[in-house]
Amino acid sequence: MQTRWPWLALAASLLCTPSASGLAEFGIEGMGVVSTKATEARATVSPDGQHIVWGSPDRSGGPGGWDLWQATLRNGRWDDPQPLPIDSAYDERDPFLTADGHWLYFVSNRPGGHGGHDLYRASISADSRLGTPENLGPGVNTRADERTPTLSLQGTQLLFASNG
């Protein structure tokens, strides 16, 4: 019976711990870096957990429209939010980082597409630089809008929404 008290004390202390301390491991305590008063949507985290990418239509500092932003995990906190260099004055949104870390999929209505918002991807080099965005083509994109690309873990199936 005497051995139960330490376990009860531990359980009680966990119940009284502020919830933010449980989230610290994920960098959530860094509010104001990734999560601000601006609209932020559909975050995706790199496989190594060191980068987070999200979309925002009204965060100041981007080129315009919906922009893709990235922050880096430093000392357990998200730091240095920056718009991605592939952003344009058009919409870039709905980012998705692949499980192998080699591609960033996203949606854009930039010129040269097949319709409204098309699906694109950009390669990611070993030093985390983004390549030139490429449209996924008419086999995927329609004259209407495509959204929210998600690639399977094996990289063989693409799930997305379309109103085309």
CSV table of N, CA and C in Angstrom, one decimal:
chain,number,residue,atom,x,y,z
A,1,MET,N,0.8,-1.2,0.0
A,1,MET,CA,0.0,0.0,0.0
A,1,MET,C,0.9,1.3,0.0
A,2,GLN,N,2.0,1.3,0.7
A,2,GLN,CA,2.8,2.4,0.8
A,2,GLN,C,3.4,2.8,-0.6
A,3,THR,N,3.6,1.9,-1.5
A,3,THR,CA,4.1,2.3,-2.9
A,3,THR,C,3.1,3.0,-3.7
A,4,ARG,N,1.8,3.0,-3.4
A,4,ARG,CA,0.8,3.7,-4.2
A,4,ARG,C,0.9,5.2,-4.1
A,5,TRP,N,1.4,5.7,-2.9
A,5,TRP,CA,1.4,7.1,-2.7
A,5,TRP,C,2.3,7.9,-3.7
A,6,PRO,N,3.5,7.4,-4.0
A,6,PRO,CA,4.3,8.1,-5.0
A,6,PRO,C,3.6,8.2,-6.3
A,7,TRP,N,2.9,7.1,-6.7
A,7,TRP,CA,2.2,7.1,-8.0
A,7,TRP,C,1.0,8.1,-8.0
A,8,LEU,N,0.3,8.1,-6.9
A,8,LEU,CA,-0.8,9.0,-6.7
A,8,LEU,C,-0.3,10.5,-6.7
A,9,ALA,N,0.8,10.7,-6.1
A,9,ALA,CA,1.4,12.1,-6.1
A,9,ALA,C,1.8,12.5,-7.5
A,10,LEU,N,2.4,11.6,-8.2
A,10,LEU,CA,2.8,11.9,-9.6
A,10,LEU,C,1.6,12.2,-10.4
A,11,ALA,N,0.6,11.4,-10.3
A,11,ALA,CA,-0.7,11.6,-11.1
A,11,ALA,C,-1.3,12.9,-10.8
A,12,ALA,N,-1.4,13.3,-9.5
A,12,ALA,CA,-2.0,14.5,-9.1
A,12,ALA,C,-1.2,15.7,-9.6
A,13,SER,N,0.2,15.6,-9.6
A,13,SER,CA,1.0,16.7,-10.0
A,13,SER,C,0.8,16.9,-11.5
A,14,LEU,N,0.6,15.8,-12.3
A,14,LEU,CA,0.4,16.0,-13.7
A,14,LEU,C,-0.9,16.6,-14.0
A,15,LEU,N,-1.9,16.4,-13.2
A,15,LEU,CA,-3.2,17.0,-13.4
A,15,LEU,C,-3.2,18.5,-13.1
A,16,CYS,N,-2.3,18.9,-12.3
A,16,CYS,CA,-2.2,20.3,-11.9
A,16,CYS,C,-1.2,21.1,-12.7
A,17,THR,N,-0.4,20.4,-13.6
A,17,THR,CA,0.6,21.1,-14.4
A,17,THR,C,-0.1,21.9,-15.5
A,18,PRO,N,0.3,23.1,-15.8
A,18,PRO,CA,-0.3,23.9,-16.9
A,18,PRO,C,-0.2,23.2,-18.2
A,19,SER,N,-1.2,23.2,-19.0
A,19,SER,CA,-1.3,22.5,-20.2
A,19,SER,C,-0.2,22.9,-21.2
A,20,ALA,N,0.2,24.2,-21.2
A,20,ALA,CA,1.3,24.7,-22.1
A,20,ALA,C,2.6,24.0,-21.9
A,21,SER,N,2.9,23.5,-20.7
A,21,SER,CA,4.2,22.9,-20.5
A,21,SER,C,4.2,21.5,-21.2
A,22,GLY,N,3.1,20.9,-21.3
A,22,GLY,CA,3.0,19.6,-22.1
A,22,GLY,C,3.2,19.8,-23.6
A,23,LEU,N,2.9,21.1,-24.0
A,23,LEU,CA,3.1,21.3,-25.5
A,23,LEU,C,4.4,21.9,-25.8
A,24,ALA,N,5.2,22.2,-24.8
A,24,ALA,CA,6.5,22.9,-25.0
A,24,ALA,C,7.4,22.1,-26.0
A,25,GLU,N,7.3,20.8,-25.9
A,25,GLU,CA,8.2,19.9,-26.7
A,25,GLU,C,7.9,20.2,-28.2
A,26,PHE,N,6.7,20.6,-28.6
A,26,PHE,CA,6.4,20.8,-30.0
A,26,PHE,C,6.5,22.3,-30.4
A,27,GLY,N,7.0,23.2,-29.6
A,27,GLY,CA,7.2,24.5,-30.0
A,27,GLY,C,6.0,25.4,-29.9
A,28,ILE,N,4.9,24.8,-29.4
A,28,ILE,CA,3.6,25.5,-29.3
A,28,ILE,C,3.7,26.7,-28.4
A,29,GLU,N,4.6,26.7,-27.5
A,29,GLU,CA,4.7,27.8,-26.5
A,29,GLU,C,5.2,29.1,-27.2
A,30,GLY,N,5.6,28.9,-28.5
A,30,GLY,CA,6.2,30.1,-29.2
A,30,GLY,C,5.1,30.8,-29.9
A,31,MET,N,3.9,31.0,-29.2
A,31,MET,CA,2.8,31.8,-29.8
A,31,MET,C,3.4,33.2,-30.2
A,32,GLY,N,2.9,33.7,-31.3
A,32,GLY,CA,3.3,35.0,-31.8
A,32,GLY,C,4.3,34.8,-32.9
A,33,VAL,N,4.8,33.6,-33.1
A,33,VAL,CA,5.8,33.4,-34.2
A,33,VAL,C,5.0,32.7,-35.3
A,34,VAL,N,4.4,31.5,-35.0
A,34,VAL,CA,3.6,30.8,-36.0
A,34,VAL,C,2.1,31.2,-35.9
A,35,SER,N,1.7,31.3,-34.7
A,35,SER,CA,0.3,31.6,-34.4
A,35,SER,C,0.2,33.1,-34.0
A,36,THR,N,-0.4,33.9,-34.8
A,36,THR,CA,-0.5,35.4,-34.5
A,36,THR,C,-2.0,35.8,-34.7
A,37,LYS,N,-2.2,37.1,-34.7
A,37,LYS,CA,-3.6,37.6,-34.9
A,37,LYS,C,-4.0,37.5,-36.4
A,38,ALA,N,-3.0,37.2,-37.3
A,38,ALA,CA,-3.3,37.1,-38.7
A,38,ALA,C,-4.0,35.7,-38.9
A,39,THR,N,-4.6,35.5,-40.0
A,39,THR,CA,-5.2,34.2,-40.4
A,39,THR,C,-4.0,33.3,-40.8
A,40,GLU,N,-4.0,32.1,-40.2
A,40,GLU,CA,-3.0,31.1,-40.5
A,40,GLU,C,-3.7,29.8,-40.7
A,41,ALA,N,-3.3,29.1,-41.8
A,41,ALA,CA,-4.1,27.8,-42.1
A,41,ALA,C,-3.1,26.8,-42.6
A,42,ARG,N,-3.5,25.5,-42.4
A,42,ARG,CA,-2.9,24.3,-42.9
A,42,ARG,C,-1.4,24.2,-42.7
A,43,ALA,N,-1.0,24.1,-41.5
A,43,ALA,CA,0.4,24.0,-41.3
A,43,ALA,C,0.9,22.6,-41.6
A,44,THR,N,2.1,22.4,-42.1
A,44,THR,CA,2.8,21.1,-42.3
A,44,THR,C,4.2,21.2,-41.8
A,45,VAL,N,4.6,20.1,-41.1
A,45,VAL,CA,5.9,20.1,-40.5
A,45,VAL,C,6.8,19.1,-41.3
A,46,SER,N,8.1,19.5,-41.4
A,46,SER,CA,9.1,18.7,-42.2
A,46,SER,C,9.3,17.4,-41.4
A,47,PRO,N,9.7,16.3,-42.1
A,47,PRO,CA,9.9,15.0,-41.5
A,47,PRO,C,10.9,15.1,-40.3
A,48,ASP,N,11.9,16.0,-40.4
A,48,ASP,CA,12.9,16.1,-39.3
A,48,ASP,C,12.4,17.0,-38.1
A,49,GLY,N,11.2,17.5,-38.3
A,49,GLY,CA,10.6,18.4,-37.2
A,49,GLY,C,11.2,19.7,-37.1
A,50,GLN,N,12.1,20.1,-38.0
A,50,GLN,CA,12.9,21.4,-37.9
A,50,GLN,C,12.2,22.6,-38.6
A,51,HIS,N,11.3,22.3,-39.5
A,51,HIS,CA,10.6,23.4,-40.2
A,51,HIS,C,9.1,23.2,-40.2
A,52,ILE,N,8.4,24.3,-40.2
A,52,ILE,CA,7.0,24.3,-40.3
A,52,ILE,C,6.6,25.3,-41.4
A,53,VAL,N,5.7,25.0,-42.3
A,53,VAL,CA,5.2,25.8,-43.3
A,53,VAL,C,3.7,25.9,-43.2
A,54,TRP,N,3.2,27.1,-43.4
A,54,TRP,CA,1.7,27.4,-43.4
A,54,TRP,C,1.4,28.5,-44.3
A,55,GLY,N,0.1,28.6,-44.5
A,55,GLY,CA,-0.4,29.7,-45.4
A,55,GLY,C,-1.1,30.8,-44.6
A,56,SER,N,-1.0,32.0,-45.2
A,56,SER,CA,-1.7,33.2,-44.5
A,56,SER,C,-2.0,34.2,-45.6
A,57,PRO,N,-3.3,34.7,-45.6
A,57,PRO,CA,-3.7,35.7,-46.5
A,57,PRO,C,-3.4,37.2,-46.0
A,58,ASP,N,-3.2,37.3,-44.8
A,58,ASP,CA,-3.1,38.7,-44.2
A,58,ASP,C,-2.0,38.9,-43.3
A,59,ARG,N,-1.0,38.1,-43.2
A,59,ARG,CA,0.2,38.3,-42.4
A,59,ARG,C,1.1,39.3,-43.1
A,60,SER,N,1.5,40.4,-42.5
A,60,SER,CA,2.3,41.4,-43.2
A,60,SER,C,3.7,40.9,-43.5
A,61,GLY,N,4.2,41.3,-44.6
A,61,GLY,CA,5.6,41.0,-45.0
A,61,GLY,C,5.6,40.1,-46.2
A,62,GLY,N,4.5,39.5,-46.6
A,62,GLY,CA,4.5,38.6,-47.8
A,62,GLY,C,4.3,39.4,-49.1
A,63,PRO,N,4.4,38.8,-50.2
A,63,PRO,CA,4.2,39.5,-51.5
A,63,PRO,C,2.8,39.8,-51.9
A,64,GLY,N,1.8,39.2,-51.2
A,64,GLY,CA,0.4,39.5,-51.5
A,64,GLY,C,-0.4,38.2,-51.7
A,65,GLY,N,-1.7,38.4,-51.7
A,65,GLY,CA,-2.6,37.2,-51.8
A,65,GLY,C,-2.3,36.3,-50.6
A,66,TRP,N,-2.6,35.0,-50.8
A,66,TRP,CA,-2.2,34.0,-49.8
A,66,TRP,C,-0.7,33.8,-49.9
A,67,ASP,N,0.0,33.8,-48.9
A,67,ASP,CA,1.4,33.5,-48.9
A,67,ASP,C,1.8,32.3,-48.1
A,68,LEU,N,2.9,31.6,-48.5
A,68,LEU,CA,3.4,30.5,-47.7
A,68,LEU,C,4.5,31.0,-46.8
A,69,TRP,N,4.5,30.7,-45.5
A,69,TRP,CA,5.4,31.1,-44.5
A,69,TRP,C,6.2,29.9,-44.0
A,70,GLN,N,7.4,30.1,-43.5
A,70,GLN,CA,8.1,29.0,-42.9
A,70,GLN,C,8.8,29.6,-41.6
A,71,ALA,N,8.9,28.8,-40.6
A,71,ALA,CA,9.7,29.0,-39.4
A,71,ALA,C,10.5,27.8,-39.1
A,72,THR,N,11.6,28.1,-38.4
A,72,THR,CA,12.6,27.0,-38.1
A,72,THR,C,12.6,26.8,-36.6
A,73,LEU,N,12.7,25.5,-36.2
A,73,LEU,CA,12.8,25.2,-34.7
A,73,LEU,C,14.2,25.4,-34.2
A,74,ARG,N,14.3,26.3,-33.3
A,74,ARG,CA,15.6,26.6,-32.7
A,74,ARG,C,15.5,26.6,-31.1
A,75,ASN,N,16.3,25.8,-30.5
A,75,ASN,CA,16.2,25.7,-29.0
A,75,ASN,C,14.8,25.4,-28.5
A,76,GLY,N,14.1,24.6,-29.3
A,76,GLY,CA,12.8,24.1,-28.8
A,76,GLY,C,11.7,25.1,-29.1
A,77,ARG,N,11.9,26.2,-29.9
A,77,ARG,CA,10.9,27.2,-30.2
A,77,ARG,C,10.9,27.5,-31.7
A,78,TRP,N,9.8,27.8,-32.2
A,78,TRP,CA,9.7,28.2,-33.6
A,78,TRP,C,10.2,29.6,-33.7
A,79,ASP,N,11.1,29.9,-34.7
A,79,ASP,CA,11.8,31.2,-34.8
A,79,ASP,C,11.9,31.6,-36.2
A,80,ASP,N,12.0,32.9,-36.4
A,80,ASP,CA,12.3,33.6,-37.7
A,80,ASP,C,11.3,33.2,-38.8
A,81,PRO,N,10.0,33.6,-38.6
A,81,PRO,CA,9.1,33.3,-39.7
A,81,PRO,C,9.4,34.2,-40.9
A,82,GLN,N,9.4,33.5,-42.1
A,82,GLN,CA,9.7,34.2,-43.3
A,82,GLN,C,8.8,33.7,-44.4
A,83,PRO,N,8.4,34.6,-45.4
A,83,PRO,CA,7.7,34.1,-46.5
A,83,PRO,C,8.6,33.3,-47.4
A,84,LEU,N,8.1,32.2,-48.0
A,84,LEU,CA,8.9,31.4,-48.9
A,84,LEU,C,9.3,32.1,-50.2
A,85,PRO,N,10.5,31.8,-50.7
A,85,PRO,CA,10.9,32.5,-51.9
A,85,PRO,C,10.1,32.2,-53.2
A,86,ILE,N,9.3,31.1,-53.1
A,86,ILE,CA,8.4,30.8,-54.2
A,86,ILE,C,7.1,31.6,-54.3
A,87,ASP,N,6.9,32.4,-53.2
A,87,ASP,CA,5.6,33.2,-53.2
A,87,ASP,C,5.6,34.2,-54.3
A,88,SER,N,4.4,34.5,-54.7
A,88,SER,CA,4.2,35.5,-55.8
A,88,SER,C,3.1,36.5,-55.3
A,89,ALA,N,2.7,37.4,-56.1
A,89,ALA,CA,1.6,38.3,-55.8
A,89,ALA,C,0.3,37.6,-55.8
A,90,TYR,N,0.2,36.4,-56.3
A,90,TYR,CA,-1.0,35.6,-56.4
A,90,TYR,C,-1.1,34.8,-55.1
A,91,ASP,N,-2.1,33.8,-55.1
A,91,ASP,CA,-2.3,33.0,-53.9
A,91,ASP,C,-1.3,31.8,-54.0
A,92,GLU,N,-0.7,31.5,-52.9
A,92,GLU,CA,0.0,30.3,-52.6
A,92,GLU,C,-0.5,29.8,-51.3
A,93,ARG,N,-1.1,28.6,-51.2
A,93,ARG,CA,-1.7,28.2,-50.0
A,93,ARG,C,-1.7,26.7,-49.9
A,94,ASP,N,-2.3,26.1,-48.8
A,94,ASP,CA,-2.4,24.7,-48.6
A,94,ASP,C,-1.1,23.9,-48.8
A,95,PRO,N,-0.1,24.2,-48.0
A,95,PRO,CA,1.2,23.5,-48.2
A,95,PRO,C,1.1,22.1,-47.7
A,96,PHE,N,2.0,21.2,-48.3
A,96,PHE,CA,2.1,19.9,-47.8
A,96,PHE,C,3.5,19.4,-48.0
A,97,LEU,N,4.3,19.1,-47.0
A,97,LEU,CA,5.6,18.6,-47.1
A,97,LEU,C,5.6,17.0,-47.1
A,98,THR,N,6.2,16.5,-48.1
A,98,THR,CA,6.2,15.0,-48.3
A,98,THR,C,7.0,14.3,-47.2
A,99,ALA,N,6.6,13.0,-47.0
A,99,ALA,CA,7.3,12.2,-45.9
A,99,ALA,C,8.8,12.1,-46.1
A,100,ASP,N,9.2,12.1,-47.3
A,100,ASP,CA,10.7,12.0,-47.6
A,100,ASP,C,11.4,13.3,-47.5
A,101,GLY,N,10.6,14.4,-47.4
A,101,GLY,CA,11.2,15.7,-47.2
A,101,GLY,C,11.8,16.3,-48.5
A,102,HIS,N,11.5,15.7,-49.7
A,102,HIS,CA,12.0,16.1,-51.0
A,102,HIS,C,11.1,17.1,-51.7
A,103,TRP,N,9.8,17.2,-51.3
A,103,TRP,CA,8.9,18.0,-52.1
A,103,TRP,C,8.0,18.8,-51.2
A,104,LEU,N,7.6,20.0,-51.7
A,104,LEU,CA,6.6,20.9,-51.1
A,104,LEU,C,5.5,21.0,-52.1
A,105,TYR,N,4.3,20.4,-51.8
A,105,TYR,CA,3.1,20.6,-52.6
A,105,TYR,C,2.3,21.8,-52.1
A,106,PHE,N,1.7,22.5,-53.0
A,106,PHE,CA,0.9,23.6,-52.6
A,106,PHE,C,-0.1,24.0,-53.8
A,107,VAL,N,-1.0,24.9,-53.5
A,107,VAL,CA,-2.0,25.4,-54.4
A,107,VAL,C,-1.7,26.8,-54.8
A,108,SER,N,-1.9,27.2,-56.1
A,108,SER,CA,-1.7,28.6,-56.5
A,108,SER,C,-2.6,28.9,-57.7
A,109,ASN,N,-2.9,30.2,-57.8
A,109,ASN,CA,-3.7,30.7,-58.9
A,109,ASN,C,-2.8,31.6,-59.8
A,110,ARG,N,-1.5,31.3,-59.7
A,110,ARG,CA,-0.5,32.1,-60.5
A,110,ARG,C,-0.7,31.9,-62.0
A,111,PRO,N,-0.3,32.8,-62.9
A,111,PRO,CA,-0.5,32.7,-64.3
A,111,PRO,C,0.2,31.4,-64.8
A,112,GLY,N,-0.3,30.8,-65.9
A,112,GLY,CA,0.3,29.6,-66.5
A,112,GLY,C,-0.4,28.4,-66.0
A,113,GLY,N,-1.4,28.5,-65.2
A,113,GLY,CA,-2.1,27.3,-64.7
A,113,GLY,C,-3.2,26.8,-65.7
A,114,HIS,N,-4.0,25.8,-65.3
A,114,HIS,CA,-5.0,25.3,-66.1
A,114,HIS,C,-6.4,25.8,-65.8
A,115,GLY,N,-6.5,26.6,-64.7
A,115,GLY,CA,-7.8,27.1,-64.3
A,115,GLY,C,-7.6,28.0,-63.1
A,116,GLY,N,-8.6,27.9,-62.2
A,116,GLY,CA,-8.5,28.8,-61.0
A,116,GLY,C,-7.3,28.5,-60.2
A,117,HIS,N,-7.4,27.7,-59.1
A,117,HIS,CA,-6.3,27.3,-58.3
A,117,HIS,C,-5.8,25.9,-58.7
A,118,ASP,N,-4.6,25.8,-59.0
A,118,ASP,CA,-4.0,24.5,-59.5
A,118,ASP,C,-3.0,24.0,-58.4
A,119,LEU,N,-2.7,22.7,-58.5
A,119,LEU,CA,-1.8,22.1,-57.7
A,119,LEU,C,-0.4,22.2,-58.3
A,120,TYR,N,0.6,22.5,-57.4
A,120,TYR,CA,2.0,22.7,-57.8
A,120,TYR,C,2.9,21.9,-56.8
A,121,ARG,N,4.1,21.7,-57.2
A,121,ARG,CA,5.1,21.2,-56.3
A,121,ARG,C,6.4,21.9,-56.6
A,122,ALA,N,7.3,22.0,-55.6
A,122,ALA,CA,8.6,22.5,-55.7
A,122,ALA,C,9.6,21.5,-55.0
A,123,SER,N,10.7,21.2,-55.6
A,123,SER,CA,11.6,20.3,-55.0
A,123,SER,C,12.3,21.0,-53.8
A,124,ILE,N,12.8,20.2,-52.9
A,124,ILE,CA,13.5,20.7,-51.7
A,124,ILE,C,14.9,20.1,-51.7
A,125,SER,N,16.0,20.9,-51.8
A,125,SER,CA,17.3,20.3,-51.9
A,125,SER,C,17.8,19.9,-50.5
A,126,ALA,N,19.0,19.3,-50.5
A,126,ALA,CA,19.5,18.8,-49.2
A,126,ALA,C,19.8,20.0,-48.2
A,127,ASP,N,20.0,21.2,-48.8
A,127,ASP,CA,20.3,22.3,-47.9
A,127,ASP,C,19.0,23.2,-47.7
A,128,SER,N,17.8,22.5,-47.9
A,128,SER,CA,16.5,23.1,-47.7
A,128,SER,C,16.1,24.2,-48.7
A,129,ARG,N,16.8,24.4,-49.8
A,129,ARG,CA,16.4,25.4,-50.8
A,129,ARG,C,15.3,24.8,-51.7
A,130,LEU,N,14.3,25.7,-52.0
A,130,LEU,CA,13.2,25.3,-52.9
A,130,LEU,C,13.5,25.5,-54.3
A,131,GLY,N,13.2,24.5,-55.1
A,131,GLY,CA,13.3,24.6,-56.6
A,131,GLY,C,12.2,25.4,-57.2
A,132,THR,N,12.2,25.5,-58.5
A,132,THR,CA,11.2,26.3,-59.2
A,132,THR,C,9.9,25.5,-59.2
A,133,PRO,N,8.8,26.1,-58.8
A,133,PRO,CA,7.5,25.5,-58.8
A,133,PRO,C,7.1,24.9,-60.1
A,134,GLU,N,6.5,23.7,-60.1
A,134,GLU,CA,6.0,23.1,-61.4
A,134,GLU,C,4.6,22.7,-61.2
A,135,ASN,N,3.8,23.0,-62.2
A,135,ASN,CA,2.3,22.7,-62.2
A,135,ASN,C,2.2,21.2,-62.4
A,136,LEU,N,1.3,20.6,-61.7
A,136,LEU,CA,1.1,19.1,-61.8
A,136,LEU,C,0.4,18.7,-63.1
A,137,GLY,N,-0.1,19.6,-63.9
A,137,GLY,CA,-0.5,19.3,-65.2
A,137,GLY,C,-2.0,19.0,-65.3
A,138,PRO,N,-2.5,18.8,-66.6
A,138,PRO,CA,-3.9,18.6,-66.8
A,138,PRO,C,-4.4,17.3,-66.4
A,139,GLY,N,-3.6,16.3,-66.0
A,139,GLY,CA,-4.0,15.1,-65.5
A,139,GLY,C,-4.6,15.2,-64.1
A,140,VAL,N,-4.2,16.3,-63.4
A,140,VAL,CA,-4.7,16.6,-62.1
A,140,VAL,C,-5.5,17.8,-62.0
A,141,ASN,N,-5.0,18.9,-62.6
A,141,ASN,CA,-5.7,20.2,-62.6
A,141,ASN,C,-6.8,20.3,-63.6
A,142,THR,N,-7.8,21.1,-63.2
A,142,THR,CA,-8.9,21.3,-64.1
A,142,THR,C,-9.1,22.8,-64.4
A,143,ARG,N,-10.1,23.2,-65.1
A,143,ARG,CA,-10.4,24.7,-65.3
A,143,ARG,C,-10.9,25.3,-64.0
A,144,ALA,N,-11.3,24.5,-63.0
A,144,ALA,CA,-11.9,25.0,-61.8
A,144,ALA,C,-10.8,25.0,-60.7
A,145,ASP,N,-11.1,24.8,-59.5
A,145,ASP,CA,-10.2,24.9,-58.3
A,145,ASP,C,-9.8,23.6,-57.8
A,146,GLU,N,-8.5,23.4,-57.6
A,146,GLU,CA,-8.0,22.2,-56.8
A,146,GLU,C,-7.5,22.8,-55.5
A,147,ARG,N,-7.5,21.9,-54.4
A,147,ARG,CA,-7.1,22.4,-53.1
A,147,ARG,C,-6.5,21.2,-52.3
A,148,THR,N,-5.9,21.5,-51.2
A,148,THR,CA,-5.4,20.6,-50.2
A,148,THR,C,-4.7,19.4,-50.6
A,149,PRO,N,-3.6,19.5,-51.4
A,149,PRO,CA,-2.9,18.3,-51.8
A,149,PRO,C,-2.3,17.5,-50.6
A,150,THR,N,-2.4,16.2,-50.6
A,150,THR,CA,-1.8,15.4,-49.6
A,150,THR,C,-1.3,14.1,-50.3
A,151,LEU,N,0.0,13.8,-50.2
A,151,LEU,CA,0.6,12.7,-50.8
A,151,LEU,C,0.7,11.5,-49.8
A,152,SER,N,0.5,10.3,-50.3
A,152,SER,CA,0.6,9.2,-49.4
A,152,SER,C,2.1,9.0,-48.9
A,153,LEU,N,2.3,8.3,-47.8
A,153,LEU,CA,3.6,8.1,-47.3
A,153,LEU,C,4.6,7.5,-48.3
A,154,GLN,N,4.1,6.6,-49.2
A,154,GLN,CA,4.9,6.0,-50.2
A,154,GLN,C,5.1,6.9,-51.4
A,155,GLY,N,4.4,8.0,-51.5
A,155,GLY,CA,4.5,8.9,-52.6
A,155,GLY,C,3.8,8.4,-53.8
A,156,THR,N,2.9,7.5,-53.7
A,156,THR,CA,2.3,6.9,-54.9
A,156,THR,C,0.9,7.4,-55.2
A,157,GLN,N,0.2,8.0,-54.2
A,157,GLN,CA,-1.1,8.4,-54.3
A,157,GLN,C,-1.3,9.9,-53.8
A,158,LEU,N,-2.0,10.6,-54.6
A,158,LEU,CA,-2.2,12.1,-54.3
A,158,LEU,C,-3.7,12.2,-54.0
A,159,LEU,N,-4.0,12.7,-52.8
A,159,LEU,CA,-5.4,13.0,-52.4
A,159,LEU,C,-5.5,14.5,-52.5
A,160,PHE,N,-6.6,15.0,-53.0
A,160,PHE,CA,-6.9,16.5,-53.1
A,160,PHE,C,-8.3,16.7,-53.3
A,161,ALA,N,-8.7,18.0,-53.1
A,161,ALA,CA,-10.1,18.4,-53.4
A,161,ALA,C,-10.2,19.1,-54.7
A,162,SER,N,-11.3,19.0,-55.4
A,162,SER,CA,-11.5,19.8,-56.6
A,162,SER,C,-13.0,20.0,-56.8
A,163,ASN,N,-13.3,21.2,-57.4
A,163,ASN,CA,-14.7,21.5,-57.8
A,163,ASN,C,-14.8,21.5,-59.3
A,164,GLY,N,-13.9,20.8,-59.9
A,164,GLY,CA,-13.9,20.8,-61.4
A,164,GLY,C,-14.4,19.5,-61.9
